[in-house]
Tab-separated table of C-alpha atoms and ligand atoms in Angstrom:
chain	number	residue	atom	x	y	z
A	313	MET	CA	-26.637	91.211	78.039
A	314	TYR	CA	-26.602	94.985	77.643
A	315	ASP	CA	-29.390	97.257	76.497
A	316	HIS	CA	-28.632	99.496	73.561
A	317	GLU	CA	-31.221	101.350	71.575
A	318	TYR	CA	-29.575	102.557	68.340
A	319	VAL	CA	-26.537	101.527	66.285
A	320	LEU	CA	-25.110	103.312	63.266
A	321	GLY	CA	-23.537	100.943	60.723
A	322	ILE	CA	-21.000	101.685	58.004
A	323	GLU	CA	-20.503	99.461	54.975
A	324	SER	CA	-17.626	99.982	52.542
A	325	THR	CA	-16.198	96.565	51.625
A	326	ALA	CA	-16.473	96.983	47.838
A	327	ASP	CA	-18.258	99.432	45.516
A	328	GLU	CA	-20.997	100.584	47.894
A	329	PHE	CA	-20.632	103.152	50.660
A	330	GLY	CA	-23.566	102.725	53.010
A	331	CYS	CA	-24.679	104.112	56.335
A	332	ALA	CA	-27.763	103.032	58.279
A	333	ILE	CA	-29.324	103.270	61.694
A	334	VAL	CA	-31.271	100.449	63.312
A	335	SER	CA	-33.070	100.141	66.601
A	336	ARG	CA	-32.941	97.368	69.172
A	337	ARG	CA	-36.364	96.192	68.048
A	338	GLY	CA	-35.007	95.552	64.569
A	339	GLU	CA	-36.464	98.661	62.933
A	340	ILE	CA	-34.351	99.981	60.076
A	341	LEU	CA	-34.653	103.719	60.635
A	342	SER	CA	-32.520	104.692	57.642
A	343	ASN	CA	-30.465	102.926	55.006
A	344	ILE	CA	-28.566	105.269	52.691
A	345	SER	CA	-26.066	104.169	50.056
A	346	ASP	CA	-23.950	105.648	47.330
A	347	CYS	CA	-22.400	103.336	44.760
A	348	TYR	CA	-19.104	103.832	42.945
A	349	LYS	CA	-19.520	103.383	39.210
A	350	PRO	CA	-16.358	102.586	37.279
A	351	LEU	CA	-16.037	104.332	33.917
A	352	THR	CA	-14.658	101.160	32.365
A	353	GLY	CA	-14.334	97.525	33.465
A	354	GLY	CA	-14.808	96.240	37.007
A	355	ILE	CA	-14.096	97.799	40.408
A	356	HIS	CA	-10.783	99.660	40.731
A	357	PRO	CA	-10.222	99.391	44.512
A	358	ARG	CA	-8.394	102.708	44.927
A	359	GLU	CA	-10.931	104.614	42.847
A	360	ALA	CA	-13.738	103.000	44.836
A	361	ALA	CA	-12.015	104.000	48.093
A	362	GLN	CA	-11.695	107.561	46.773
A	363	HIS	CA	-15.404	107.540	45.979
A	364	HIS	CA	-16.201	106.347	49.515
A	365	SER	CA	-14.200	109.087	51.186
A	366	SER	CA	-15.896	111.722	49.009
A	367	ALA	CA	-19.389	110.307	49.626
A	368	ALA	CA	-19.019	109.520	53.348
A	369	ALA	CA	-19.974	112.838	54.992
A	370	ARG	CA	-23.048	113.269	52.780
A	371	VAL	CA	-24.237	109.666	53.254
A	372	VAL	CA	-23.730	109.682	57.048
A	373	ARG	CA	-25.517	113.046	57.387
A	374	LYS	CA	-28.430	111.877	55.240
A	375	SER	CA	-28.710	108.651	57.188
A	376	LEU	CA	-28.894	110.521	60.496
A	377	SER	CA	-31.466	113.028	59.214
A	378	SER	CA	-33.649	110.289	57.659
A	379	ALA	CA	-33.630	108.440	60.975
A	380	ARG	CA	-34.325	111.741	62.813
A	381	ILE	CA	-31.552	111.019	65.242
A	382	THR	CA	-28.296	112.699	66.264
A	383	LEU	CA	-24.910	111.077	66.700
A	384	ASP	CA	-25.140	111.764	70.427
A	385	GLU	CA	-28.215	109.516	70.612
A	386	VAL	CA	-26.483	106.625	68.818
A	387	ASP	CA	-25.150	103.945	71.204
A	388	ALA	CA	-22.367	102.583	69.010
A	389	ILE	CA	-20.673	102.712	65.612
A	390	ALA	CA	-20.515	99.395	63.757
A	391	VAL	CA	-18.302	98.835	60.737
A	392	SER	CA	-17.601	96.008	58.269
A	393	LEU	CA	-13.932	95.207	58.842
A	394	GLY	CA	-13.868	92.409	56.256
A	395	PRO	CA	-13.852	90.486	54.072
A	396	GLY	CA	-13.444	92.940	51.221
A	397	LEU	CA	-11.112	95.144	49.227
A	398	GLY	CA	-8.304	96.609	51.361
A	399	PRO	CA	-8.492	100.265	50.261
A	400	CYS	CA	-12.302	100.324	50.525
A	401	LEU	CA	-12.289	98.647	53.946
A	402	ARG	CA	-9.672	101.083	55.250
A	403	THR	CA	-11.738	104.086	54.174
A	404	GLY	CA	-14.861	102.839	55.982
A	405	ALA	CA	-12.837	101.858	59.042
A	406	THR	CA	-11.179	105.285	59.212
A	407	ILE	CA	-14.558	107.035	59.108
A	408	ALA	CA	-16.019	104.688	61.744
A	409	ARG	CA	-12.996	105.140	64.035
A	410	ALA	CA	-13.202	108.927	63.701
A	411	LEU	CA	-16.919	108.932	64.629
A	412	ALA	CA	-16.341	106.519	67.531
A	413	ALA	CA	-13.410	108.546	68.876
A	414	TYR	CA	-14.969	111.995	68.499
A	415	TYR	CA	-18.372	111.051	69.904
A	416	ARG	CA	-16.925	108.597	72.471
A	417	LYS	CA	-18.943	105.626	71.285
A	418	PRO	CA	-18.011	101.928	71.302
A	419	LEU	CA	-16.690	100.635	67.961
A	420	VAL	CA	-18.200	97.291	66.920
A	421	PRO	CA	-16.413	95.065	64.385
A	422	VAL	CA	-18.727	93.316	61.923
A	423	ASN	CA	-17.983	90.463	59.549
A	424	HIS	CA	-19.562	91.389	56.202
A	425	SER	CA	-20.641	87.797	55.430
A	426	VAL	CA	-22.329	87.398	58.828
A	427	ALA	CA	-24.081	90.723	58.162
A	428	HIS	CA	-25.572	89.431	54.870
A	429	ILE	CA	-26.945	86.450	56.798
A	430	GLU	CA	-28.324	88.444	59.721
A	431	ILE	CA	-30.132	90.989	57.535
A	432	GLY	CA	-31.630	88.015	55.693
A	433	ARG	CA	-32.856	86.515	58.964
A	434	LEU	CA	-34.188	89.865	60.203
A	435	THR	CA	-36.085	90.776	57.045
A	436	THR	CA	-37.513	87.332	56.228
A	437	GLY	CA	-38.125	85.938	59.693
A	438	ALA	CA	-35.924	82.896	58.969
A	439	GLU	CA	-34.772	81.348	62.223
A	440	ASP	CA	-32.271	78.607	61.541
A	441	PRO	CA	-31.869	78.218	57.781
A	442	VAL	CA	-29.326	76.780	55.417
A	443	ILE	CA	-27.948	79.990	53.933
A	444	VAL	CA	-26.974	80.530	50.323
A	445	TYR	CA	-24.929	83.719	50.201
A	446	ALA	CA	-24.022	84.673	46.649
A	447	SER	CA	-22.610	88.011	45.560
A	448	GLY	CA	-19.864	89.630	43.511
A	449	GLY	CA	-17.281	88.837	46.184
A	450	ASN	CA	-18.500	85.653	47.886
A	451	THR	CA	-20.319	82.392	47.185
A	452	ILE	CA	-20.910	80.392	50.364
A	453	VAL	CA	-23.419	77.775	51.479
A	454	SER	CA	-23.534	77.707	55.278
A	455	ALA	CA	-25.561	76.860	58.350
A	456	TYR	CA	-25.293	77.691	62.035
A	457	ALA	CA	-23.741	75.198	64.447
A	458	ASN	CA	-21.987	75.747	67.760
A	459	ARG	CA	-21.402	79.536	67.908
A	460	ARG	CA	-20.511	80.008	64.230
A	461	TYR	CA	-21.895	79.883	60.722
A	462	ARG	CA	-20.212	76.755	59.366
A	463	VAL	CA	-19.250	76.634	55.714
A	464	PHE	CA	-20.710	73.630	53.875
A	465	GLY	CA	-19.482	74.678	50.465
A	466	GLU	CA	-17.900	77.685	48.809
A	467	THR	CA	-16.225	78.846	45.654
A	468	LEU	CA	-12.656	77.697	45.209
A	469	ASP	CA	-11.770	80.681	43.032
A	470	ILE	CA	-13.973	83.570	41.892
A	471	ALA	CA	-17.445	84.381	43.200
A	472	LEU	CA	-20.588	83.685	41.169
A	473	GLY	CA	-21.426	87.393	40.754
A	474	ASN	CA	-17.873	88.150	39.708
A	475	ALA	CA	-18.009	85.383	37.080
A	476	MET	CA	-21.228	86.847	35.650
A	477	ASP	CA	-19.895	90.414	35.652
A	478	THR	CA	-16.581	89.417	34.045
A	479	PHE	CA	-18.348	87.361	31.390
A	480	ALA	CA	-20.659	90.269	30.553
A	481	LEU	CA	-17.797	92.758	30.299
A	482	LYS	CA	-15.417	90.543	28.299
A	483	ALA	CA	-18.078	89.103	26.001
A	484	GLY	CA	-19.110	92.663	25.103
A	485	LEU	CA	-22.609	92.723	26.601
A	486	GLY	CA	-21.979	96.321	27.695
A	487	GLN	CA	-22.746	98.358	30.785
A	488	PRO	CA	-24.573	98.893	33.080
A	489	LEU	CA	-24.508	95.265	34.138
A	490	ILE	CA	-27.818	95.511	36.008
A	491	ARG	CA	-30.813	96.741	34.003
A	492	ASN	CA	-34.275	97.013	35.604
A	493	ASN	CA	-32.944	94.926	38.498
A	494	VAL	CA	-31.913	92.086	36.166
A	495	HIS	CA	-28.317	91.150	35.367
A	496	ILE	CA	-27.453	91.664	31.711
A	497	VAL	CA	-26.362	88.011	31.348
A	498	GLU	CA	-29.781	86.880	32.566
A	499	LEU	CA	-31.553	89.390	30.318
A	500	SER	CA	-29.675	88.084	27.318
A	501	ALA	CA	-30.254	84.472	28.442
A	502	LYS	CA	-34.010	85.018	28.093
A	503	LYS	CA	-33.517	85.299	24.335
A	504	GLY	CA	-31.380	82.157	24.108
A	505	SER	CA	-32.885	78.917	22.837
A	506	SER	CA	-30.287	76.153	22.921
A	507	PHE	CA	-28.141	74.866	25.761
A	508	LEU	CA	-24.424	74.484	25.167
A	509	GLU	CA	-22.171	72.298	27.282
A	510	LEU	CA	-19.909	74.412	29.542
A	511	PRO	CA	-17.520	73.386	32.359
A	512	TYR	CA	-19.628	72.375	35.386
A	513	THR	CA	-17.279	72.101	38.355
A	514	VAL	CA	-18.458	70.929	41.762
A	515	LYS	CA	-15.694	69.339	43.821
A	516	GLY	CA	-17.099	67.702	46.924
A	517	GLN	CA	-19.156	70.558	48.313
A	518	ASP	CA	-17.119	73.342	46.702
A	519	MET	CA	-17.594	75.105	43.385
A	520	SER	CA	-15.246	76.543	40.798
A	521	PHE	CA	-16.504	79.220	38.414
A	522	SER	CA	-13.241	80.149	36.694
A	523	GLY	CA	-13.296	77.170	34.278
A	524	LEU	CA	-16.877	78.015	33.346
A	525	LEU	CA	-15.892	81.638	32.722
A	526	THR	CA	-12.885	80.717	30.565
A	527	GLY	CA	-14.908	78.122	28.631
A	528	ALA	CA	-17.742	80.568	27.969
A	529	LEU	CA	-15.354	83.332	26.886
A	530	GLU	CA	-13.575	80.960	24.498
A	531	LYS	CA	-16.910	80.069	22.921
A	532	ALA	CA	-17.843	83.778	22.736
A	533	SER	CA	-14.633	84.635	20.901
A	534	SER	CA	-15.205	81.834	18.401
A	535	GLY	CA	-18.494	83.366	17.327
A	536	THR	CA	-20.996	81.222	19.278
A	537	ASN	CA	-24.432	82.802	19.584
A	538	LEU	CA	-24.166	85.087	22.625
A	539	GLU	CA	-27.759	84.617	23.761
A	540	ASP	CA	-27.421	80.821	23.797
A	541	LEU	CA	-24.143	81.245	25.621
A	542	CYS	CA	-25.764	83.461	28.276
A	543	LEU	CA	-28.573	80.924	28.701
A	544	SER	CA	-26.031	78.122	29.162
A	545	PHE	CA	-23.830	80.200	31.474
A	546	VAL	CA	-26.706	81.078	33.803
A	547	GLU	CA	-28.119	77.533	33.822
A	548	THR	CA	-24.706	76.044	34.568
A	549	CYS	CA	-23.604	78.317	37.389
A	550	TYR	CA	-27.000	78.420	39.115
A	551	SER	CA	-27.276	74.614	38.874
A	552	MET	CA	-23.863	74.234	40.527
A	553	LEU	CA	-25.010	76.404	43.431
A	554	CYS	CA	-28.324	74.521	43.678
A	555	GLU	CA	-26.542	71.155	43.812
A	556	VAL	CA	-24.367	72.236	46.735
A	557	SER	CA	-27.300	73.882	48.526
A	558	GLU	CA	-29.433	70.766	48.119
A	559	ARG	CA	-26.776	68.563	49.713
A	560	ALA	CA	-26.409	70.998	52.620
A	561	LEU	CA	-30.181	70.869	53.176
A	562	ALA	CA	-30.197	67.073	53.015
A	563	HIS	CA	-27.235	66.849	55.403
A	564	THR	CA	-28.412	69.370	58.007
A	565	ARG	CA	-32.150	68.555	57.707
A	566	LYS	CA	-32.902	72.195	58.402
A	567	SER	CA	-36.391	73.325	57.506
A	568	GLU	CA	-35.553	76.683	55.888
A	569	LEU	CA	-33.422	77.812	52.960
A	570	LEU	CA	-32.386	81.474	52.875
A	571	LEU	CA	-30.997	83.188	49.784
A	572	THR	CA	-29.024	86.357	50.505
A	573	GLY	CA	-26.341	88.571	48.916
A	574	GLY	CA	-26.427	90.565	45.678
A	575	VAL	CA	-27.253	87.571	43.457
A	576	ALA	CA	-30.405	87.007	45.556
A	577	ALA	CA	-31.915	89.759	43.394
A	578	SER	CA	-32.115	87.179	40.586
A	579	ASP	CA	-35.650	85.880	40.081
A	580	LYS	CA	-34.331	82.930	38.125
A	581	LEU	CA	-31.933	81.762	40.849
A	582	SER	CA	-34.690	82.340	43.356
A	583	ARG	CA	-37.102	80.077	41.464
A	584	MET	CA	-34.457	77.361	41.202
A	585	MET	CA	-33.679	77.592	44.937
A	586	GLU	CA	-37.371	77.474	45.757
A	587	GLY	CA	-37.528	74.194	43.840
A	588	VAL	CA	-34.615	72.831	45.873
A	589	ALA	CA	-36.308	73.844	49.132
A	590	LYS	CA	-39.592	72.201	48.083
A	591	GLU	CA	-37.833	68.895	47.352
A	592	HIS	CA	-36.757	68.834	50.994
A	593	SER	CA	-40.004	70.163	52.466
A	594	ALA	CA	-38.143	73.309	53.520
A	595	VAL	CA	-39.490	76.869	53.473
A	596	PHE	CA	-37.707	79.114	50.974
A	597	ARG	CA	-36.896	82.672	52.003
A	598	ARG	CA	-35.218	85.402	50.022
A	599	VAL	CA	-33.806	88.660	51.312
A	600	PRO	CA	-35.751	91.691	49.908
A	601	ALA	CA	-34.017	93.333	46.919
A	602	GLU	CA	-33.100	96.509	48.835
A	603	TYR	CA	-31.111	94.457	51.362
A	604	ALA	CA	-29.654	91.951	48.884
A	605	THR	CA	-26.758	94.093	47.719
A	606	ASP	CA	-24.302	95.604	50.212
A	607	ASN	CA	-25.964	98.036	52.601
A	608	GLY	CA	-25.404	99.793	55.890
A	609	ALA	CA	-28.485	98.246	57.538
A	610	MET	CA	-26.960	94.780	57.606
A	611	VAL	CA	-23.877	96.166	59.362
A	612	ALA	CA	-25.880	98.233	61.846
A	613	TRP	CA	-28.150	95.291	62.725
A	614	THR	CA	-25.277	92.810	63.126
A	615	GLY	CA	-23.442	95.474	65.123
A	616	LEU	CA	-26.420	95.769	67.439
A	617	LEU	CA	-26.576	91.979	67.934
A	618	SER	CA	-22.826	91.980	68.621
A	619	LEU	CA	-22.967	94.907	71.015
A	620	THR	CA	-25.737	93.338	73.087
A	621	HIS	CA	-23.359	90.399	73.588
A	622	GLY	CA	-20.430	92.562	74.615
A	623	ILE	CA	-18.535	92.544	71.306
A	624	GLN	CA	-16.575	95.750	70.645
A	625	VAL	CA	-13.015	96.583	69.715
A	626	PRO	CA	-10.588	99.249	70.979
A	627	ILE	CA	-9.982	101.775	68.196
A	628	GLU	CA	-6.231	101.075	68.141
A	629	GLU	CA	-6.892	97.355	67.536
A	630	SER	CA	-9.537	97.790	64.859
A	631	GLU	CA	-7.495	96.749	61.856
A	632	VAL	CA	-9.294	95.676	58.680
A	633	ARG	CA	-9.313	91.991	57.692
A	634	PRO	CA	-9.641	91.666	53.894
A	635	ARG	CA	-9.766	87.850	54.141
A	636	TRP	CA	-11.902	87.478	57.267
A	637	ARG	CA	-13.764	84.211	56.739
A	638	LEU	CA	-17.410	83.704	57.687
A	639	ASP	CA	-16.540	80.760	59.943
A	640	GLU	CA	-13.918	82.745	61.858
A	641	ALA	CA	-16.533	85.103	63.327
A	642	GLU	CA	-18.321	84.145	66.542
A	643	VAL	CA	-22.071	84.747	66.658
A	644	PRO	CA	-22.913	84.467	70.381
A	645	TRP	CA	-26.427	85.858	69.903
A	646	ARG	CA	-27.403	82.620	68.166
A	647	THR	CA	-26.450	80.554	71.233
A	648	ALA	CA	-28.931	82.470	73.338
A	649	GLN	CA	-31.841	81.577	71.043
B	2094	FE2	FE1	-21.540	91.775	50.104
């Protein structure tokens, strides 16, 4: 074990460029983000990467000044090296390497999925939960066992958040996709009244959202009421995730259920997950909204946990890993608990 006081974390796996500083005691001293907003459609990886390189200096400076700390006082630079979009990851990694090299600090590699879990544990006090991690890029139900977060179920194709975003864009619901912290599909679903059958695909413990998306878009193009379609879409995809989560809880007999990732901002999904937890006498916990979407704090905190267990990477070996799976990352700090 090593003692380190402050870690600066950089997040740039998708549309968000974030920089945060955390302390060893788990205080989040700053958490600054700047989000790329596409003019049309979804994320264009190269445009997002361009946004990140333009925003980086301002965001890093603001993060340091909010935390009232200098780079010399920071013990290490942590960075999300994957999973994520190649161009975006490379931009964040380049900035982190430059800071680590210039200020002679250790560089700490962080798995983005592990970071979503660890910020959830830090901010909710969950100790050993079944974790439901749902976002625009990932949909994974996992739990800790033997040095890693083991995957109990995941999407076989697109992520839940991606399915919702794509449906909203292609069905003509308009942008922005998030209004008053609620996804536009969920907002529209509130006005729906009848449930329509859509493809519900759970295979073993895994989920597939692409059939649901295609089915819903076909119905949308044939003139089906859009509000009923949104209601059915949301009910179907959230129920799929609840089914898988419930089996993981039953199998592991863990006493906590943690919802994390961008889709954790959904009150509806949260209520459904709370119901699942209750059925199994488990405590439901949900990451606070400000740490649900991608952020630098989750990277800084996971970087600090990693660093205290000797994890760092030489700059010349710090390549990005766009397909770095959750269960490929070791989490030695959990063993010590
Ligand atoms: Fe994420």
